[in-house]
JSON list of C-alpha atoms in Angstrom, two decimals:
[
{"chain": "H", "resi": 1, "resn": "THR", "atom": "CA", "xyz": [-11.79, -92.58, -179.64]},
{"chain": "H", "resi": 2, "resn": "ASN", "atom": "CA", "xyz": [-15.52, -93.22, -179.94]},
{"chain": "H", "resi": 3, "resn": "PRO", "atom": "CA", "xyz": [-17.13, -91.41, -182.91]},
{"chain": "H", "resi": 4, "resn": "TYR", "atom": "CA", "xyz": [-19.76, -88.78, -182.18]},
{"chain": "H", "resi": 5, "resn": "GLU", "atom": "CA", "xyz": [-21.96, -86.26, -183.99]},
{"chain": "H", "resi": 6, "resn": "VAL", "atom": "CA", "xyz": [-22.66, -83.72, -181.23]},
{"chain": "H", "resi": 7, "resn": "ALA", "atom": "CA", "xyz": [-19.64, -82.47, -179.31]},
{"chain": "H", "resi": 8, "resn": "PHE", "atom": "CA", "xyz": [-21.99, -80.89, -176.76]},
{"chain": "H", "resi": 9, "resn": "GLU", "atom": "CA", "xyz": [-25.53, -79.61, -176.48]},
{"chain": "H", "resi": 10, "resn": "LEU", "atom": "CA", "xyz": [-26.84, -77.30, -173.76]},
{"chain": "H", "resi": 11, "resn": "ARG", "atom": "CA", "xyz": [-30.64, -77.11, -173.47]},
{"chain": "H", "resi": 12, "resn": "GLY", "atom": "CA", "xyz": [-32.17, -74.28, -171.45]},
{"chain": "H", "resi": 13, "resn": "CYS", "atom": "CA", "xyz": [-29.25, -74.15, -169.03]},
{"chain": "H", "resi": 14, "resn": "ASN", "atom": "CA", "xyz": [-29.29, -71.95, -165.94]},
{"chain": "H", "resi": 15, "resn": "VAL", "atom": "CA", "xyz": [-26.57, -71.13, -163.44]},
{"chain": "H", "resi": 16, "resn": "LYS", "atom": "CA", "xyz": [-27.37, -69.12, -160.34]},
{"chain": "H", "resi": 17, "resn": "TYR", "atom": "CA", "xyz": [-25.14, -68.14, -157.41]},
{"chain": "H", "resi": 18, "resn": "GLY", "atom": "CA", "xyz": [-27.33, -67.02, -154.53]},
{"chain": "H", "resi": 19, "resn": "ARG", "atom": "CA", "xyz": [-29.73, -64.48, -156.01]},
{"chain": "H", "resi": 20, "resn": "ARG", "atom": "CA", "xyz": [-27.46, -63.69, -158.95]},
{"chain": "H", "resi": 21, "resn": "MET", "atom": "CA", "xyz": [-28.42, -65.34, -162.23]},
{"chain": "H", "resi": 22, "resn": "ILE", "atom": "CA", "xyz": [-25.21, -65.87, -164.25]},
{"chain": "H", "resi": 23, "resn": "LEU", "atom": "CA", "xyz": [-26.71, -67.86, -167.16]},
{"chain": "H", "resi": 24, "resn": "GLU", "atom": "CA", "xyz": [-30.42, -67.98, -167.97]},
{"chain": "H", "resi": 25, "resn": "ASN", "atom": "CA", "xyz": [-32.05, -70.36, -170.45]},
{"chain": "H", "resi": 26, "resn": "VAL", "atom": "CA", "xyz": [-28.92, -70.80, -172.59]},
{"chain": "H", "resi": 27, "resn": "SER", "atom": "CA", "xyz": [-29.16, -73.40, -175.38]},
{"chain": "H", "resi": 28, "resn": "TRP", "atom": "CA", "xyz": [-26.22, -74.11, -177.65]},
{"chain": "H", "resi": 29, "resn": "THR", "atom": "CA", "xyz": [-25.28, -77.06, -179.88]},
{"chain": "H", "resi": 30, "resn": "VAL", "atom": "CA", "xyz": [-21.77, -77.63, -181.22]},
{"chain": "H", "resi": 31, "resn": "ARG", "atom": "CA", "xyz": [-21.43, -80.45, -183.75]},
{"chain": "H", "resi": 32, "resn": "ARG", "atom": "CA", "xyz": [-18.42, -82.43, -184.84]},
{"chain": "H", "resi": 33, "resn": "GLY", "atom": "CA", "xyz": [-16.12, -80.35, -187.02]},
{"chain": "H", "resi": 34, "resn": "GLU", "atom": "CA", "xyz": [-17.41, -76.90, -186.01]},
{"chain": "H", "resi": 35, "resn": "CYS", "atom": "CA", "xyz": [-15.27, -74.01, -184.78]},
{"chain": "H", "resi": 36, "resn": "TRP", "atom": "CA", "xyz": [-17.16, -71.52, -182.62]},
{"chain": "H", "resi": 37, "resn": "ALA", "atom": "CA", "xyz": [-16.23, -68.24, -181.01]},
{"chain": "H", "resi": 38, "resn": "LEU", "atom": "CA", "xyz": [-17.70, -67.43, -177.59]},
{"chain": "H", "resi": 39, "resn": "ALA", "atom": "CA", "xyz": [-17.66, -63.69, -177.04]},
{"chain": "H", "resi": 40, "resn": "GLY", "atom": "CA", "xyz": [-18.93, -61.14, -174.57]},
{"chain": "H", "resi": 41, "resn": "PRO", "atom": "CA", "xyz": [-17.62, -58.61, -172.04]},
{"chain": "H", "resi": 42, "resn": "ASN", "atom": "CA", "xyz": [-15.87, -59.60, -168.85]},
{"chain": "H", "resi": 43, "resn": "GLY", "atom": "CA", "xyz": [-18.44, -60.85, -166.33]},
{"chain": "H", "resi": 44, "resn": "ALA", "atom": "CA", "xyz": [-20.95, -61.97, -168.97]},
{"chain": "H", "resi": 45, "resn": "GLY", "atom": "CA", "xyz": [-20.64, -65.64, -167.97]},
{"chain": "H", "resi": 46, "resn": "LYS", "atom": "CA", "xyz": [-18.37, -67.07, -170.68]},
{"chain": "H", "resi": 47, "resn": "SER", "atom": "CA", "xyz": [-16.13, -69.02, -168.32]},
{"chain": "H", "resi": 48, "resn": "VAL", "atom": "CA", "xyz": [-19.14, -70.27, -166.35]},
{"chain": "H", "resi": 49, "resn": "LEU", "atom": "CA", "xyz": [-20.74, -71.57, -169.55]},
{"chain": "H", "resi": 50, "resn": "LEU", "atom": "CA", "xyz": [-17.55, -73.40, -170.51]},
{"chain": "H", "resi": 51, "resn": "SER", "atom": "CA", "xyz": [-17.25, -74.88, -167.03]},
{"chain": "H", "resi": 52, "resn": "LEU", "atom": "CA", "xyz": [-20.63, -76.57, -167.61]},
{"chain": "H", "resi": 53, "resn": "VAL", "atom": "CA", "xyz": [-19.23, -78.30, -170.68]},
{"chain": "H", "resi": 54, "resn": "TYR", "atom": "CA", "xyz": [-15.98, -79.32, -168.97]},
{"chain": "H", "resi": 55, "resn": "ALA", "atom": "CA", "xyz": [-17.83, -80.65, -165.89]},
{"chain": "H", "resi": 56, "resn": "ASP", "atom": "CA", "xyz": [-15.99, -78.25, -163.59]},
{"chain": "H", "resi": 57, "resn": "ASN", "atom": "CA", "xyz": [-19.23, -76.63, -162.42]},
{"chain": "H", "resi": 58, "resn": "PRO", "atom": "CA", "xyz": [-21.34, -78.51, -159.85]},
{"chain": "H", "resi": 59, "resn": "GLN", "atom": "CA", "xyz": [-24.50, -77.09, -161.46]},
{"chain": "H", "resi": 60, "resn": "ALA", "atom": "CA", "xyz": [-23.66, -79.02, -164.65]},
{"chain": "H", "resi": 61, "resn": "TYR", "atom": "CA", "xyz": [-25.52, -82.02, -163.26]},
{"chain": "H", "resi": 62, "resn": "SER", "atom": "CA", "xyz": [-28.75, -80.10, -162.62]},
{"chain": "H", "resi": 63, "resn": "ASN", "atom": "CA", "xyz": [-28.89, -78.96, -166.25]},
{"chain": "H", "resi": 64, "resn": "ASP", "atom": "CA", "xyz": [-29.79, -80.73, -169.51]},
{"chain": "H", "resi": 65, "resn": "ILE", "atom": "CA", "xyz": [-26.42, -81.30, -171.17]},
{"chain": "H", "resi": 66, "resn": "THR", "atom": "CA", "xyz": [-25.22, -83.82, -173.77]},
{"chain": "H", "resi": 67, "resn": "ILE", "atom": "CA", "xyz": [-21.48, -84.40, -174.25]},
{"chain": "H", "resi": 68, "resn": "PHE", "atom": "CA", "xyz": [-20.18, -86.47, -177.17]},
{"chain": "H", "resi": 69, "resn": "ASP", "atom": "CA", "xyz": [-23.69, -87.84, -177.85]},
{"chain": "H", "resi": 70, "resn": "ARG", "atom": "CA", "xyz": [-24.18, -88.93, -174.20]},
{"chain": "H", "resi": 71, "resn": "LYS", "atom": "CA", "xyz": [-26.56, -87.21, -171.82]},
{"chain": "H", "resi": 72, "resn": "ARG", "atom": "CA", "xyz": [-24.71, -85.87, -168.79]},
{"chain": "H", "resi": 73, "resn": "GLY", "atom": "CA", "xyz": [-25.25, -88.10, -165.78]},
{"chain": "H", "resi": 74, "resn": "SER", "atom": "CA", "xyz": [-25.81, -91.29, -167.80]},
{"chain": "H", "resi": 75, "resn": "GLY", "atom": "CA", "xyz": [-22.88, -93.12, -166.23]},
{"chain": "H", "resi": 76, "resn": "GLU", "atom": "CA", "xyz": [-19.80, -91.36, -167.57]},
{"chain": "H", "resi": 77, "resn": "SER", "atom": "CA", "xyz": [-17.22, -90.12, -165.06]},
{"chain": "H", "resi": 78, "resn": "ILE", "atom": "CA", "xyz": [-15.83, -86.61, -164.97]},
{"chain": "H", "resi": 79, "resn": "TRP", "atom": "CA", "xyz": [-12.53, -88.05, -166.13]},
{"chain": "H", "resi": 80, "resn": "ASP", "atom": "CA", "xyz": [-14.20, -89.71, -169.15]},
{"chain": "H", "resi": 81, "resn": "ILE", "atom": "CA", "xyz": [-15.28, -86.23, -170.22]},
{"chain": "H", "resi": 82, "resn": "LYS", "atom": "CA", "xyz": [-12.03, -84.46, -169.38]},
{"chain": "H", "resi": 83, "resn": "SER", "atom": "CA", "xyz": [-9.94, -87.04, -171.24]},
{"chain": "H", "resi": 84, "resn": "ARG", "atom": "CA", "xyz": [-11.60, -86.02, -174.52]},
{"chain": "H", "resi": 85, "resn": "ILE", "atom": "CA", "xyz": [-11.56, -82.25, -174.01]},
{"chain": "H", "resi": 86, "resn": "GLY", "atom": "CA", "xyz": [-8.54, -79.98, -174.11]},
{"chain": "H", "resi": 87, "resn": "TYR", "atom": "CA", "xyz": [-9.20, -77.01, -171.84]},
{"chain": "H", "resi": 88, "resn": "VAL", "atom": "CA", "xyz": [-7.11, -73.95, -171.01]},
{"chain": "H", "resi": 89, "resn": "SER", "atom": "CA", "xyz": [-8.43, -70.96, -169.07]},
{"chain": "H", "resi": 90, "resn": "PRO", "atom": "CA", "xyz": [-7.05, -68.14, -166.90]},
{"chain": "H", "resi": 91, "resn": "GLU", "atom": "CA", "xyz": [-8.65, -69.81, -163.84]},
{"chain": "H", "resi": 92, "resn": "MET", "atom": "CA", "xyz": [-7.02, -73.15, -164.61]},
{"chain": "H", "resi": 93, "resn": "HIS", "atom": "CA", "xyz": [-3.68, -71.37, -165.03]},
{"chain": "H", "resi": 94, "resn": "LEU", "atom": "CA", "xyz": [-4.13, -69.45, -161.78]},
{"chain": "H", "resi": 95, "resn": "TYR", "atom": "CA", "xyz": [-4.72, -72.58, -159.70]},
{"chain": "H", "resi": 96, "resn": "PHE", "atom": "CA", "xyz": [-2.30, -74.88, -161.53]},
{"chain": "H", "resi": 97, "resn": "ARG", "atom": "CA", "xyz": [0.48, -75.98, -159.19]},
{"chain": "H", "resi": 98, "resn": "HIS", "atom": "CA", "xyz": [3.35, -78.15, -160.35]},
{"chain": "H", "resi": 99, "resn": "HIS", "atom": "CA", "xyz": [6.77, -78.51, -158.75]},
{"chain": "H", "resi": 100, "resn": "GLY", "atom": "CA", "xyz": [8.32, -80.50, -161.60]},
{"chain": "H", "resi": 101, "resn": "THR", "atom": "CA", "xyz": [10.02, -79.51, -164.81]},
{"chain": "H", "resi": 102, "resn": "VAL", "atom": "CA", "xyz": [8.42, -78.01, -167.90]},
{"chain": "H", "resi": 103, "resn": "ALA", "atom": "CA", "xyz": [8.85, -81.32, -169.74]},
{"chain": "H", "resi": 104, "resn": "ASP", "atom": "CA", "xyz": [7.01, -83.11, -166.90]},
{"chain": "H", "resi": 105, "resn": "VAL", "atom": "CA", "xyz": [4.13, -80.62, -167.04]},
{"chain": "H", "resi": 106, "resn": "VAL", "atom": "CA", "xyz": [3.62, -81.17, -170.78]},
{"chain": "H", "resi": 107, "resn": "ALA", "atom": "CA", "xyz": [4.14, -84.95, -170.68]},
{"chain": "H", "resi": 108, "resn": "GLN", "atom": "CA", "xyz": [1.63, -85.42, -167.87]},
{"chain": "H", "resi": 109, "resn": "GLY", "atom": "CA", "xyz": [-1.03, -83.91, -170.13]},
{"chain": "H", "resi": 110, "resn": "LEU", "atom": "CA", "xyz": [-1.17, -87.40, -171.62]},
{"chain": "H", "resi": 111, "resn": "GLY", "atom": "CA", "xyz": [-2.51, -88.67, -168.30]},
{"chain": "H", "resi": 112, "resn": "ASN", "atom": "CA", "xyz": [-5.10, -85.91, -167.67]},
{"chain": "H", "resi": 113, "resn": "THR", "atom": "CA", "xyz": [-3.73, -85.19, -164.22]},
{"chain": "H", "resi": 114, "resn": "LEU", "atom": "CA", "xyz": [-3.59, -81.74, -162.66]},
{"chain": "H", "resi": 115, "resn": "GLY", "atom": "CA", "xyz": [-0.69, -82.35, -160.33]},
{"chain": "H", "resi": 116, "resn": "SER", "atom": "CA", "xyz": [2.73, -83.93, -160.25]},
{"chain": "H", "resi": 117, "resn": "PHE", "atom": "CA", "xyz": [2.16, -87.67, -160.15]},
{"chain": "H", "resi": 118, "resn": "GLY", "atom": "CA", "xyz": [4.92, -90.17, -160.77]},
{"chain": "H", "resi": 119, "resn": "ARG", "atom": "CA", "xyz": [7.88, -90.04, -163.10]},
{"chain": "H", "resi": 120, "resn": "THR", "atom": "CA", "xyz": [7.63, -89.25, -166.80]},
{"chain": "H", "resi": 121, "resn": "ASN", "atom": "CA", "xyz": [8.50, -92.27, -168.96]},
{"chain": "H", "resi": 122, "resn": "ALA", "atom": "CA", "xyz": [10.76, -92.02, -172.01]},
{"chain": "H", "resi": 123, "resn": "SER", "atom": "CA", "xyz": [8.09, -92.08, -174.72]},
{"chain": "H", "resi": 124, "resn": "ASN", "atom": "CA", "xyz": [6.01, -89.40, -172.99]},
{"chain": "H", "resi": 125, "resn": "TYR", "atom": "CA", "xyz": [9.13, -87.30, -172.51]},
{"chain": "H", "resi": 126, "resn": "GLU", "atom": "CA", "xyz": [9.89, -87.55, -176.24]},
{"chain": "H", "resi": 127, "resn": "ALA", "atom": "CA", "xyz": [6.32, -86.53, -177.09]},
{"chain": "H", "resi": 128, "resn": "ALA", "atom": "CA", "xyz": [6.61, -83.56, -174.70]},
{"chain": "H", "resi": 129, "resn": "MET", "atom": "CA", "xyz": [9.87, -82.48, -176.33]},
{"chain": "H", "resi": 130, "resn": "ARG", "atom": "CA", "xyz": [8.24, -82.48, -179.77]},
{"chain": "H", "resi": 131, "resn": "TRP", "atom": "CA", "xyz": [5.56, -80.10, -178.51]},
{"chain": "H", "resi": 132, "resn": "LEU", "atom": "CA", "xyz": [8.07, -77.93, -176.66]},
{"chain": "H", "resi": 133, "resn": "GLU", "atom": "CA", "xyz": [10.07, -77.58, -179.88]},
{"chain": "H", "resi": 134, "resn": "LEU", "atom": "CA", "xyz": [6.91, -76.57, -181.72]},
{"chain": "H", "resi": 135, "resn": "PHE", "atom": "CA", "xyz": [6.32, -73.87, -179.09]},
{"chain": "H", "resi": 136, "resn": "HIS", "atom": "CA", "xyz": [10.02, -72.83, -179.12]},
{"chain": "H", "resi": 137, "resn": "LEU", "atom": "CA", "xyz": [10.26, -73.84, -175.46]},
{"chain": "H", "resi": 138, "resn": "GLU", "atom": "CA", "xyz": [12.70, -76.73, -175.73]},
{"chain": "H", "resi": 139, "resn": "SER", "atom": "CA", "xyz": [15.42, -74.75, -173.90]},
{"chain": "H", "resi": 140, "resn": "PHE", "atom": "CA", "xyz": [13.08, -74.63, -170.87]},
{"chain": "H", "resi": 141, "resn": "ALA", "atom": "CA", "xyz": [12.47, -78.40, -170.77]},
{"chain": "H", "resi": 142, "resn": "ASP", "atom": "CA", "xyz": [14.49, -79.04, -167.60]},
{"chain": "H", "resi": 143, "resn": "ARG", "atom": "CA", "xyz": [13.58, -75.82, -165.84]},
{"chain": "H", "resi": 144, "resn": "ARG", "atom": "CA", "xyz": [11.03, -75.78, -163.05]},
{"chain": "H", "resi": 145, "resn": "TYR", "atom": "CA", "xyz": [7.63, -74.73, -164.32]},
{"chain": "H", "resi": 146, "resn": "SER", "atom": "CA", "xyz": [7.23, -72.34, -161.38]},
{"chain": "H", "resi": 147, "resn": "THR", "atom": "CA", "xyz": [10.26, -70.26, -162.50]},
{"chain": "H", "resi": 148, "resn": "LEU", "atom": "CA", "xyz": [8.70, -69.31, -165.86]},
{"chain": "H", "resi": 149, "resn": "SER", "atom": "CA", "xyz": [6.98, -66.02, -166.64]},
{"chain": "H", "resi": 150, "resn": "THR", "atom": "CA", "xyz": [3.18, -65.91, -166.83]},
{"chain": "H", "resi": 151, "resn": "GLY", "atom": "CA", "xyz": [3.21, -65.89, -170.63]},
{"chain": "H", "resi": 152, "resn": "GLU", "atom": "CA", "xyz": [5.68, -68.78, -170.80]},
{"chain": "H", "resi": 153, "resn": "GLN", "atom": "CA", "xyz": [3.57, -70.78, -168.36]},
{"chain": "H", "resi": 154, "resn": "ARG", "atom": "CA", "xyz": [0.48, -70.16, -170.51]},
{"chain": "H", "resi": 155, "resn": "MET", "atom": "CA", "xyz": [2.27, -71.52, -173.58]},
{"chain": "H", "resi": 156, "resn": "VAL", "atom": "CA", "xyz": [3.39, -74.60, -171.61]},
{"chain": "H", "resi": 157, "resn": "LEU", "atom": "CA", "xyz": [-0.19, -75.25, -170.50]},
{"chain": "H", "resi": 158, "resn": "ILE", "atom": "CA", "xyz": [-1.45, -74.96, -174.09]},
{"chain": "H", "resi": 159, "resn": "ALA", "atom": "CA", "xyz": [1.21, -77.48, -175.18]},
{"chain": "H", "resi": 160, "resn": "ARG", "atom": "CA", "xyz": [0.13, -79.73, -172.29]},
{"chain": "H", "resi": 161, "resn": "THR", "atom": "CA", "xyz": [-3.45, -79.53, -173.58]},
{"chain": "H", "resi": 162, "resn": "LEU", "atom": "CA", "xyz": [-2.61, -80.26, -177.22]},
{"chain": "H", "resi": 163, "resn": "ILE", "atom": "CA", "xyz": [-0.31, -83.21, -176.54]},
{"chain": "H", "resi": 164, "resn": "LYS", "atom": "CA", "xyz": [-3.26, -85.55, -175.94]},
{"chain": "H", "resi": 165, "resn": "HIS", "atom": "CA", "xyz": [-4.93, -84.62, -179.26]},
{"chain": "H", "resi": 166, "resn": "PRO", "atom": "CA", "xyz": [-8.33, -83.91, -177.67]},
{"chain": "H", "resi": 167, "resn": "ASP", "atom": "CA", "xyz": [-11.60, -84.40, -179.57]},
{"chain": "H", "resi": 168, "resn": "LEU", "atom": "CA", "xyz": [-12.71, -80.90, -178.59]},
{"chain": "H", "resi": 169, "resn": "LEU", "atom": "CA", "xyz": [-10.44, -77.96, -177.83]},
{"chain": "H", "resi": 170, "resn": "ILE", "atom": "CA", "xyz": [-11.77, -75.24, -175.48]},
{"chain": "H", "resi": 171, "resn": "LEU", "atom": "CA", "xyz": [-9.54, -72.20, -175.15]},
{"chain": "H", "resi": 172, "resn": "ASP", "atom": "CA", "xyz": [-10.80, -69.54, -172.76]},
{"chain": "H", "resi": 173, "resn": "GLU", "atom": "CA", "xyz": [-8.95, -66.22, -173.24]},
{"chain": "H", "resi": 174, "resn": "PRO", "atom": "CA", "xyz": [-5.85, -68.16, -174.39]},
{"chain": "H", "resi": 175, "resn": "MET", "atom": "CA", "xyz": [-3.97, -65.09, -175.60]},
{"chain": "H", "resi": 176, "resn": "SER", "atom": "CA", "xyz": [-4.27, -63.27, -172.28]},
{"chain": "H", "resi": 177, "resn": "GLY", "atom": "CA", "xyz": [-0.78, -62.65, -170.89]},
{"chain": "H", "resi": 178, "resn": "LEU", "atom": "CA", "xyz": [1.07, -63.50, -174.12]},
{"chain": "H", "resi": 179, "resn": "ASP", "atom": "CA", "xyz": [3.63, -61.09, -175.55]},
{"chain": "H", "resi": 180, "resn": "PRO", "atom": "CA", "xyz": [3.37, -60.29, -179.29]},
{"chain": "H", "resi": 181, "resn": "VAL", "atom": "CA", "xyz": [5.94, -62.94, -180.29]},
{"chain": "H", "resi": 182, "resn": "ASN", "atom": "CA", "xyz": [4.21, -65.73, -178.38]},
{"chain": "H", "resi": 183, "resn": "MET", "atom": "CA", "xyz": [0.81, -64.53, -179.55]},
{"chain": "H", "resi": 184, "resn": "ASP", "atom": "CA", "xyz": [1.89, -64.83, -183.20]},
{"chain": "H", "resi": 185, "resn": "LEU", "atom": "CA", "xyz": [3.39, -68.26, -182.51]},
{"chain": "H", "resi": 186, "resn": "PHE", "atom": "CA", "xyz": [0.23, -69.42, -180.78]},
{"chain": "H", "resi": 187, "resn": "LYS", "atom": "CA", "xyz": [-1.90, -68.22, -183.71]},
{"chain": "H", "resi": 188, "resn": "ASP", "atom": "CA", "xyz": [0.32, -70.14, -186.16]},
{"chain": "H", "resi": 189, "resn": "ILE", "atom": "CA", "xyz": [-0.05, -73.34, -184.11]},
{"chain": "H", "resi": 190, "resn": "LEU", "atom": "CA", "xyz": [-3.81, -72.83, -183.81]},
{"chain": "H", "resi": 191, "resn": "ARG", "atom": "CA", "xyz": [-4.12, -72.43, -187.59]},
{"chain": "H", "resi": 192, "resn": "GLU", "atom": "CA", "xyz": [-2.31, -75.74, -188.04]},
{"chain": "H", "resi": 193, "resn": "GLU", "atom": "CA", "xyz": [-4.57, -77.46, -185.51]},
{"chain": "H", "resi": 194, "resn": "ILE", "atom": "CA", "xyz": [-7.67, -76.25, -187.35]},
{"chain": "H", "resi": 195, "resn": "ARG", "atom": "CA", "xyz": [-6.23, -77.35, -190.71]},
{"chain": "H", "resi": 196, "resn": "ALA", "atom": "CA", "xyz": [-5.68, -80.78, -189.15]},
{"chain": "H", "resi": 197, "resn": "GLY", "atom": "CA", "xyz": [-9.39, -80.96, -188.30]},
{"chain": "H", "resi": 198, "resn": "LYS", "atom": "CA", "xyz": [-9.42, -79.83, -184.66]},
{"chain": "H", "resi": 199, "resn": "TYR", "atom": "CA", "xyz": [-12.84, -78.77, -183.35]},
{"chain": "H", "resi": 200, "resn": "LEU", "atom": "CA", "xyz": [-12.70, -75.59, -181.40]},
{"chain": "H", "resi": 201, "resn": "ILE", "atom": "CA", "xyz": [-14.41, -73.28, -178.93]},
{"chain": "H", "resi": 202, "resn": "LEU", "atom": "CA", "xyz": [-12.41, -70.05, -178.61]},
{"chain": "H", "resi": 203, "resn": "SER", "atom": "CA", "xyz": [-13.58, -67.61, -175.96]},
{"chain": "H", "resi": 204, "resn": "SER", "atom": "CA", "xyz": [-12.57, -63.98, -175.71]},
{"chain": "H", "resi": 205, "resn": "HIS", "atom": "CA", "xyz": [-13.94, -60.60, -174.66]},
{"chain": "H", "resi": 206, "resn": "GLN", "atom": "CA", "xyz": [-12.18, -59.20, -177.76]},
{"chain": "H", "resi": 207, "resn": "MET", "atom": "CA", "xyz": [-13.99, -60.52, -180.82]},
{"chain": "H", "resi": 208, "resn": "ALA", "atom": "CA", "xyz": [-11.30, -59.30, -183.23]},
{"chain": "H", "resi": 209, "resn": "THR", "atom": "CA", "xyz": [-8.80, -61.80, -181.77]},
{"chain": "H", "resi": 210, "resn": "VAL", "atom": "CA", "xyz": [-10.96, -64.86, -182.51]},
{"chain": "H", "resi": 211, "resn": "GLU", "atom": "CA", "xyz": [-12.83, -64.16, -185.75]},
{"chain": "H", "resi": 212, "resn": "GLU", "atom": "CA", "xyz": [-9.99, -65.47, -187.93]},
{"chain": "H", "resi": 213, "resn": "PHE", "atom": "CA", "xyz": [-10.32, -68.96, -186.43]},
{"chain": "H", "resi": 214, "resn": "CYS", "atom": "CA", "xyz": [-14.07, -69.42, -186.09]},
{"chain": "H", "resi": 215, "resn": "THR", "atom": "CA", "xyz": [-16.97, -69.70, -188.51]},
{"chain": "H", "resi": 216, "resn": "ASP", "atom": "CA", "xyz": [-19.79, -69.19, -185.99]},
{"chain": "H", "resi": 217, "resn": "ILE", "atom": "CA", "xyz": [-20.24, -67.16, -182.83]},
{"chain": "H", "resi": 218, "resn": "THR", "atom": "CA", "xyz": [-22.20, -67.24, -179.58]},
{"chain": "H", "resi": 219, "resn": "ILE", "atom": "CA", "xyz": [-22.39, -63.91, -177.77]},
{"chain": "H", "resi": 220, "resn": "LEU", "atom": "CA", "xyz": [-23.24, -63.38, -174.11]},
{"chain": "H", "resi": 221, "resn": "ASN", "atom": "CA", "xyz": [-24.07, -59.75, -173.46]},
{"chain": "H", "resi": 222, "resn": "ARG", "atom": "CA", "xyz": [-25.83, -57.72, -170.83]},
{"chain": "H", "resi": 223, "resn": "SER", "atom": "CA", "xyz": [-27.35, -55.22, -173.22]},
{"chain": "H", "resi": 224, "resn": "LYS", "atom": "CA", "xyz": [-28.40, -55.27, -176.86]},
{"chain": "H", "resi": 225, "resn": "THR", "atom": "CA", "xyz": [-27.73, -51.53, -177.15]},
{"chain": "H", "resi": 226, "resn": "VAL", "atom": "CA", "xyz": [-24.05, -52.07, -176.30]},
{"chain": "H", "resi": 227, "resn": "LEU", "atom": "CA", "xyz": [-23.81, -54.64, -179.07]},
{"chain": "H", "resi": 228, "resn": "GLN", "atom": "CA", "xyz": [-25.95, -52.91, -181.70]},
{"chain": "H", "resi": 229, "resn": "GLY", "atom": "CA", "xyz": [-23.16, -50.89, -183.28]},
{"chain": "H", "resi": 230, "resn": "ASN", "atom": "CA", "xyz": [-21.04, -54.00, -183.89]},
{"chain": "H", "resi": 231, "resn": "LEU", "atom": "CA", "xyz": [-23.80, -56.33, -185.07]},
{"chain": "H", "resi": 232, "resn": "ASN", "atom": "CA", "xyz": [-23.53, -55.63, -188.80]},
{"chain": "H", "resi": 233, "resn": "GLU", "atom": "CA", "xyz": [-19.77, -56.15, -188.69]},
{"chain": "H", "resi": 234, "resn": "ILE", "atom": "CA", "xyz": [-20.25, -59.40, -186.75]},
{"chain": "H", "resi": 235, "resn": "LYS", "atom": "CA", "xyz": [-22.73, -60.62, -189.37]},
{"chain": "H", "resi": 236, "resn": "ARG", "atom": "CA", "xyz": [-20.10, -60.14, -192.05]},
{"chain": "H", "resi": 237, "resn": "SER", "atom": "CA", "xyz": [-17.56, -62.21, -190.12]},
{"chain": "H", "resi": 238, "resn": "TYR", "atom": "CA", "xyz": [-19.62, -65.22, -188.99]},
{"chain": "H", "resi": 239, "resn": "GLY", "atom": "CA", "xyz": [-22.06, -67.66, -190.53]},
{"chain": "H", "resi": 240, "resn": "ARG", "atom": "CA", "xyz": [-24.27, -68.29, -187.49]},
{"chain": "H", "resi": 241, "resn": "ILE", "atom": "CA", "xyz": [-24.79, -65.89, -184.62]},
{"chain": "H", "resi": 242, "resn": "HIS", "atom": "CA", "xyz": [-26.40, -66.89, -181.30]},
{"chain": "H", "resi": 243, "resn": "LEU", "atom": "CA", "xyz": [-27.24, -63.98, -179.01]},
{"chain": "H", "resi": 244, "resn": "PHE", "atom": "CA", "xyz": [-28.00, -64.34, -175.30]},
{"chain": "H", "resi": 245, "resn": "LEU", "atom": "CA", "xyz": [-28.92, -61.03, -173.74]},
{"chain": "H", "resi": 246, "resn": "LYS", "atom": "CA", "xyz": [-29.62, -60.10, -170.14]}
]
């Protein structure tokens, strides 16, 4: 993997759908080795902001964005970007369709594909089994992904994301839909990933669920008055605080 200093930098970014301004003049720099929380109420634009980084938003190319030290639009393909970023979100989960087994879903994370393409080779299958064991999902390896519960599917998709050891890990509401047992397991795995030097963006509308894992926070909010009561507590929990208010 090519070394880099800046995982991503957004400079004065705007996203507008019709007359509705979703993001306005948002600037944010995440450097190598940093773990950031992205917080704000539902509808504040968190997922839209992350879609700019992951190149899933068509307005990414009309904004000033640098990814892994390279200015967006300087010749890299979308797949160059996606291959280095691990990304899980409720939207990705909602639209993910796979008719193969759980082991196939995880193993194909090594190829950055979003569908069922080709057969899984032996070494990739072995790698997938190691991750399924870590997630306590090895008994599901040969089951069809589509037969799993929502929470089980979410854990499989997180394993699929981690198997490629991405340079940057973006988890958008990753604990949504998890039962308490899986939530605790996920937190244990995330702690290990951070100890191993994983760089992280963790997004949630519930700040209490992410503060353990992140040193800095970016907050999207519609009103400063809504946030005011929590601000002193937030200052105690995070080193740097970036506020974007509407």
